[in-house]
GROMACS .gro file of C-alpha atoms in nm:
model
  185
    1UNK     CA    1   0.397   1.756   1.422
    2UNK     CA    2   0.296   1.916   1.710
    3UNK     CA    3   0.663   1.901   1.913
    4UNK     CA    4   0.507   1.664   2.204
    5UNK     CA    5   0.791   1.418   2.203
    6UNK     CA    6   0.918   1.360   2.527
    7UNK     CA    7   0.597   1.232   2.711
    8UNK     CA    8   0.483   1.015   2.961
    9UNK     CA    9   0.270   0.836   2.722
   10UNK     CA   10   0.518   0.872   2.434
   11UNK     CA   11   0.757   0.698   2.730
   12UNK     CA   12   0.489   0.390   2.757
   13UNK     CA   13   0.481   0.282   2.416
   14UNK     CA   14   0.895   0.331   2.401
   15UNK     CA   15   0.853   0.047   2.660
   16UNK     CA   16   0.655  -0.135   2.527
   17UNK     CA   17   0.921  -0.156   2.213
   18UNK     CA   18   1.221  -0.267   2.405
   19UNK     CA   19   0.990  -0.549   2.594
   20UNK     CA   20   0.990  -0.742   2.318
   21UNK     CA   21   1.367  -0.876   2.308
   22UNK     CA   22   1.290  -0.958   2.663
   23UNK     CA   23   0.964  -1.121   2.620
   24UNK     CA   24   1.058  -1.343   2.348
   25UNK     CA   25   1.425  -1.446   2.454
   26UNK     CA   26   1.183  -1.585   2.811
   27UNK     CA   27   0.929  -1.724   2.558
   28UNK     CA   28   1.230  -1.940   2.399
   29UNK     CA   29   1.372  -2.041   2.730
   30UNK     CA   30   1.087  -2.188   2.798
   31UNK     CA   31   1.029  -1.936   3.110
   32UNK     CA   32   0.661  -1.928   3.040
   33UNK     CA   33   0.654  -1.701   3.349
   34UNK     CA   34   0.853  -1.487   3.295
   35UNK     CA   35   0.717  -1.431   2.947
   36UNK     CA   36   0.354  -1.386   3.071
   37UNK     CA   37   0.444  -1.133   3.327
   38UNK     CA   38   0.677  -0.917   3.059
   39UNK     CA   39   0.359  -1.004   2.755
   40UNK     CA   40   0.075  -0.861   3.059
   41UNK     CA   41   0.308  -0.534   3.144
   42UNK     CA   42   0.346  -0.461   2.757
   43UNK     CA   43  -0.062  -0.491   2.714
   44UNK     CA   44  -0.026  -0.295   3.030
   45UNK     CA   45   0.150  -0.019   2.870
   46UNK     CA   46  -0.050  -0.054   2.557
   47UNK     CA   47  -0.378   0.059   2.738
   48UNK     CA   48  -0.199   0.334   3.004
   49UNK     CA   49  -0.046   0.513   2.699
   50UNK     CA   50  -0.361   0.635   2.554
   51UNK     CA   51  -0.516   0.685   2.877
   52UNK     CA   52  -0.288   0.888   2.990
   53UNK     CA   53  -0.198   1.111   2.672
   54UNK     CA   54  -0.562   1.187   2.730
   55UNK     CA   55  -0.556   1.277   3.093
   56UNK     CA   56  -0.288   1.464   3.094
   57UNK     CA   57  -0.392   1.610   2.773
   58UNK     CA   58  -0.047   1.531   2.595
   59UNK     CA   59  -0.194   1.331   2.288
   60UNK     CA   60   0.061   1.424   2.029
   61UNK     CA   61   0.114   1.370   1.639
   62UNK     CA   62   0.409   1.157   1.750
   63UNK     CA   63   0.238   0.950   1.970
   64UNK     CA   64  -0.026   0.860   1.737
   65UNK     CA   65   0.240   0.717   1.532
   66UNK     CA   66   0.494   0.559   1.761
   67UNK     CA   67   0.154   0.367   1.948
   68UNK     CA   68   0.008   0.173   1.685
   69UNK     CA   69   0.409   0.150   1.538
   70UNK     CA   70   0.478  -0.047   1.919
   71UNK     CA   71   0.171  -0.250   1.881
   72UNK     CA   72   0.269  -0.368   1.500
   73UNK     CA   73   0.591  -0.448   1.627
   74UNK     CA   74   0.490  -0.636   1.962
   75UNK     CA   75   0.206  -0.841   1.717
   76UNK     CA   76   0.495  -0.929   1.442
   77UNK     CA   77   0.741  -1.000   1.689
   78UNK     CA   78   0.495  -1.242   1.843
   79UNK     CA   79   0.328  -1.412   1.582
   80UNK     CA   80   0.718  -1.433   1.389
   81UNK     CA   81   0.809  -1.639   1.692
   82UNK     CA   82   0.506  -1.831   1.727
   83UNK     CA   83   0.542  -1.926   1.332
   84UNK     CA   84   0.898  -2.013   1.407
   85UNK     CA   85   0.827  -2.294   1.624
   86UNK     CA   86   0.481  -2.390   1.466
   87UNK     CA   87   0.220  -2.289   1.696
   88UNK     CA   88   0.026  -2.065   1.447
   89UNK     CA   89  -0.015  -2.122   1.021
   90UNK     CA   90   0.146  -1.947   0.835
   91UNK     CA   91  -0.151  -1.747   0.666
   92UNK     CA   92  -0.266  -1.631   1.004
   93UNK     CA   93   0.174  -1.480   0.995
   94UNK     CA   94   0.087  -1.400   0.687
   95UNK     CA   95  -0.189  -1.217   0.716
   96UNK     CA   96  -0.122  -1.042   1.035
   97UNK     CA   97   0.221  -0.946   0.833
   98UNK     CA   98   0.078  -0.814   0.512
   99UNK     CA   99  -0.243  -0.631   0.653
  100UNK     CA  100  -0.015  -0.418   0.921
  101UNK     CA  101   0.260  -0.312   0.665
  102UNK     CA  102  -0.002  -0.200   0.393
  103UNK     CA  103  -0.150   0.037   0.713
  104UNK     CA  104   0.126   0.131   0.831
  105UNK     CA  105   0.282   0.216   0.439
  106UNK     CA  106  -0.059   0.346   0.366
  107UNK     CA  107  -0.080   0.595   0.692
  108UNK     CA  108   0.265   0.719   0.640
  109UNK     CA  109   0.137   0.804   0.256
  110UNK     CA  110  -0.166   0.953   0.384
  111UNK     CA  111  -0.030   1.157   0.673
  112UNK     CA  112   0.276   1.279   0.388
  113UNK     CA  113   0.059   1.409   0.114
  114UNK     CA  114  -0.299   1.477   0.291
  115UNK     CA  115  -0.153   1.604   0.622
  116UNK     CA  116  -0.381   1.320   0.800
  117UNK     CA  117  -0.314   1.127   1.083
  118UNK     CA  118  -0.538   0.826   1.080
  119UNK     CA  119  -0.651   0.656   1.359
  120UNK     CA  120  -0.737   0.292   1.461
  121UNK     CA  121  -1.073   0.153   1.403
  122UNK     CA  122  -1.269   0.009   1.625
  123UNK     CA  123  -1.241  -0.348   1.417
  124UNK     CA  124  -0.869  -0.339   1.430
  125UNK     CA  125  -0.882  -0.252   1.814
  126UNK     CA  126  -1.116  -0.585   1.845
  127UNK     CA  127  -0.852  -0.789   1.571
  128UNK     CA  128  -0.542  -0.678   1.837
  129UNK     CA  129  -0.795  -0.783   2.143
  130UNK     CA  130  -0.843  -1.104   2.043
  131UNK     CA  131  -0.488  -1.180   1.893
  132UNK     CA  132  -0.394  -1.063   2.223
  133UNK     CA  133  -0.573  -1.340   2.383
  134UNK     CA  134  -0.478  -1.568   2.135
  135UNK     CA  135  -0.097  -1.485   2.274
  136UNK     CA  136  -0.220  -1.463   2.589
  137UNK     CA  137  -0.345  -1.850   2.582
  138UNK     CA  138  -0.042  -1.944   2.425
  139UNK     CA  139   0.249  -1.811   2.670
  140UNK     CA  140  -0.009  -1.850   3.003
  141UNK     CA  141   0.189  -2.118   3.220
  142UNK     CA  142  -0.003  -2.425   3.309
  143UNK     CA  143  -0.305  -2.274   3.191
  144UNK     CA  144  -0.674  -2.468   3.358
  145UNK     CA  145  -0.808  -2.514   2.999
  146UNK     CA  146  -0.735  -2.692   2.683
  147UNK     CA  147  -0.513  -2.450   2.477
  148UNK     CA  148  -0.546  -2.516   2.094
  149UNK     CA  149  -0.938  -2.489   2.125
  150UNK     CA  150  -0.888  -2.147   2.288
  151UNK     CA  151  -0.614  -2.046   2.097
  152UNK     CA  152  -0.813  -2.152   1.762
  153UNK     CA  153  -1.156  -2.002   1.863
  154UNK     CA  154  -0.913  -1.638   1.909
  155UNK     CA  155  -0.724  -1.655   1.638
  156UNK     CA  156  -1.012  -1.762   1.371
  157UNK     CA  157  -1.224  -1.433   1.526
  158UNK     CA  158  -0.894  -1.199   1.506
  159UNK     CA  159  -0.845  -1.274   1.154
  160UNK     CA  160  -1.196  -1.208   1.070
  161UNK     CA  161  -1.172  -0.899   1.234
  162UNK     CA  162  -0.798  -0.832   1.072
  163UNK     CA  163  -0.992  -0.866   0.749
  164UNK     CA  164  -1.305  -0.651   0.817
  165UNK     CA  165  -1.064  -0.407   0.916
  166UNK     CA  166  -0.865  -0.418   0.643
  167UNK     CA  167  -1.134  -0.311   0.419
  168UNK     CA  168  -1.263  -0.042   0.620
  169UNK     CA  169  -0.900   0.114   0.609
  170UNK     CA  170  -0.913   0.077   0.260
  171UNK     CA  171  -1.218   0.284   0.207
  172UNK     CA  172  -1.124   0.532   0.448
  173UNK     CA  173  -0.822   0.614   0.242
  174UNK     CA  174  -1.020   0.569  -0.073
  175UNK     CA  175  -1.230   0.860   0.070
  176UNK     CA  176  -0.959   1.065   0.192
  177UNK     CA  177  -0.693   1.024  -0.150
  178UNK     CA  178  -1.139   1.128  -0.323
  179UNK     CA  179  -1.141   1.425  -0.129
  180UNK     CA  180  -1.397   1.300   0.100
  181UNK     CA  181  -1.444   1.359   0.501
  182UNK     CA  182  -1.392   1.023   0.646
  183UNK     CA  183  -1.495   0.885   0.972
  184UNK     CA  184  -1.475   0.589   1.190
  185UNK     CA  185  -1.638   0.306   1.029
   0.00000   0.00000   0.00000
């Protein structure tokens, strides 16, 4: 690691983690709101932190990890709700579930015993876009559009992309474990 801990960016994505108790306790009150304000400050933080690792040129190892480890937790802590009360299948859950803990195991294996820290793909940034919107659709109070449409139309283009995605991760660690330079699919 590179010892950049305590940054402002590192401080975004920390946020970002401990919106999520708030965001869903709203959600289940039924404080649509409340929710949608909390859900458009944690996609708030989710862009700034990157941004401003890179303006301020404090991108550290530890931020590369603890981003995409806020965003896997905000997605699971979202769709795990949503799945709760019925609003999304359960192999959309399932699939969101399985595909982010075999990246996340596989990046902590990769970053252990290559020394590599991988980053996102341009896929999975499109996947979290449009699941995004998909949550976005769902929590938006009194929304001027027919939801499940919407919310179908997002959610049936973020798995695609969850899958594509998928695959290119696996063949980037194929070529990394084959002693092959990678690069962004």
């Amino acid at each position: 690691m590179d010892g950049k801990f305590l940054t402002f960016s590192n401080f975004l994505s920390i946020l970002r983690i401990l919106l999520i108790p708030p965001f869903l306790y709203f959600l289940h009150q039924d404080e649509r709101l409340l929710a949608f304000v909390v859900m458009l400050i944690a996609i708030a933080t989710d862009w700034f932190d990157g941004q401003v690792a890179r303006w301020t040129n404090t991108v550290s190892d530890f931020g590369k990890v603890l981003d995409p480890l806020a965003d896997k937790l905000c997605a699971l802590g979202t769709a795990g709700y949503f799945l709760w009360i019925g609003e999304i299948p359960i192999w959309f859950a399932g699939l969101v579930v399985f595909r982010d803990f075999v990246i996340f195991i596989g990046g902590i294996i990769v970053k252990s015993r290559y020394k590599i820290i991988t980053t996102a793909l341009p896929t999975g940034k499109w996947a979290v876009g449009f699941m995004a919107m998909m949550f976005i659709v769902m929590v938006w109070p009194n929304p001027p559009f027919v939801v499940e449409p919407v919310k179908m139309a997002f959610m049936y283009a973020a798995a695609l992309l969850l899958m594509v995605s998928f695959v290119q991760y696996l063949i980037r660690v194929y070529h990394i474990v084959n002693g092959q330079a990678y690069r962004n699919l």
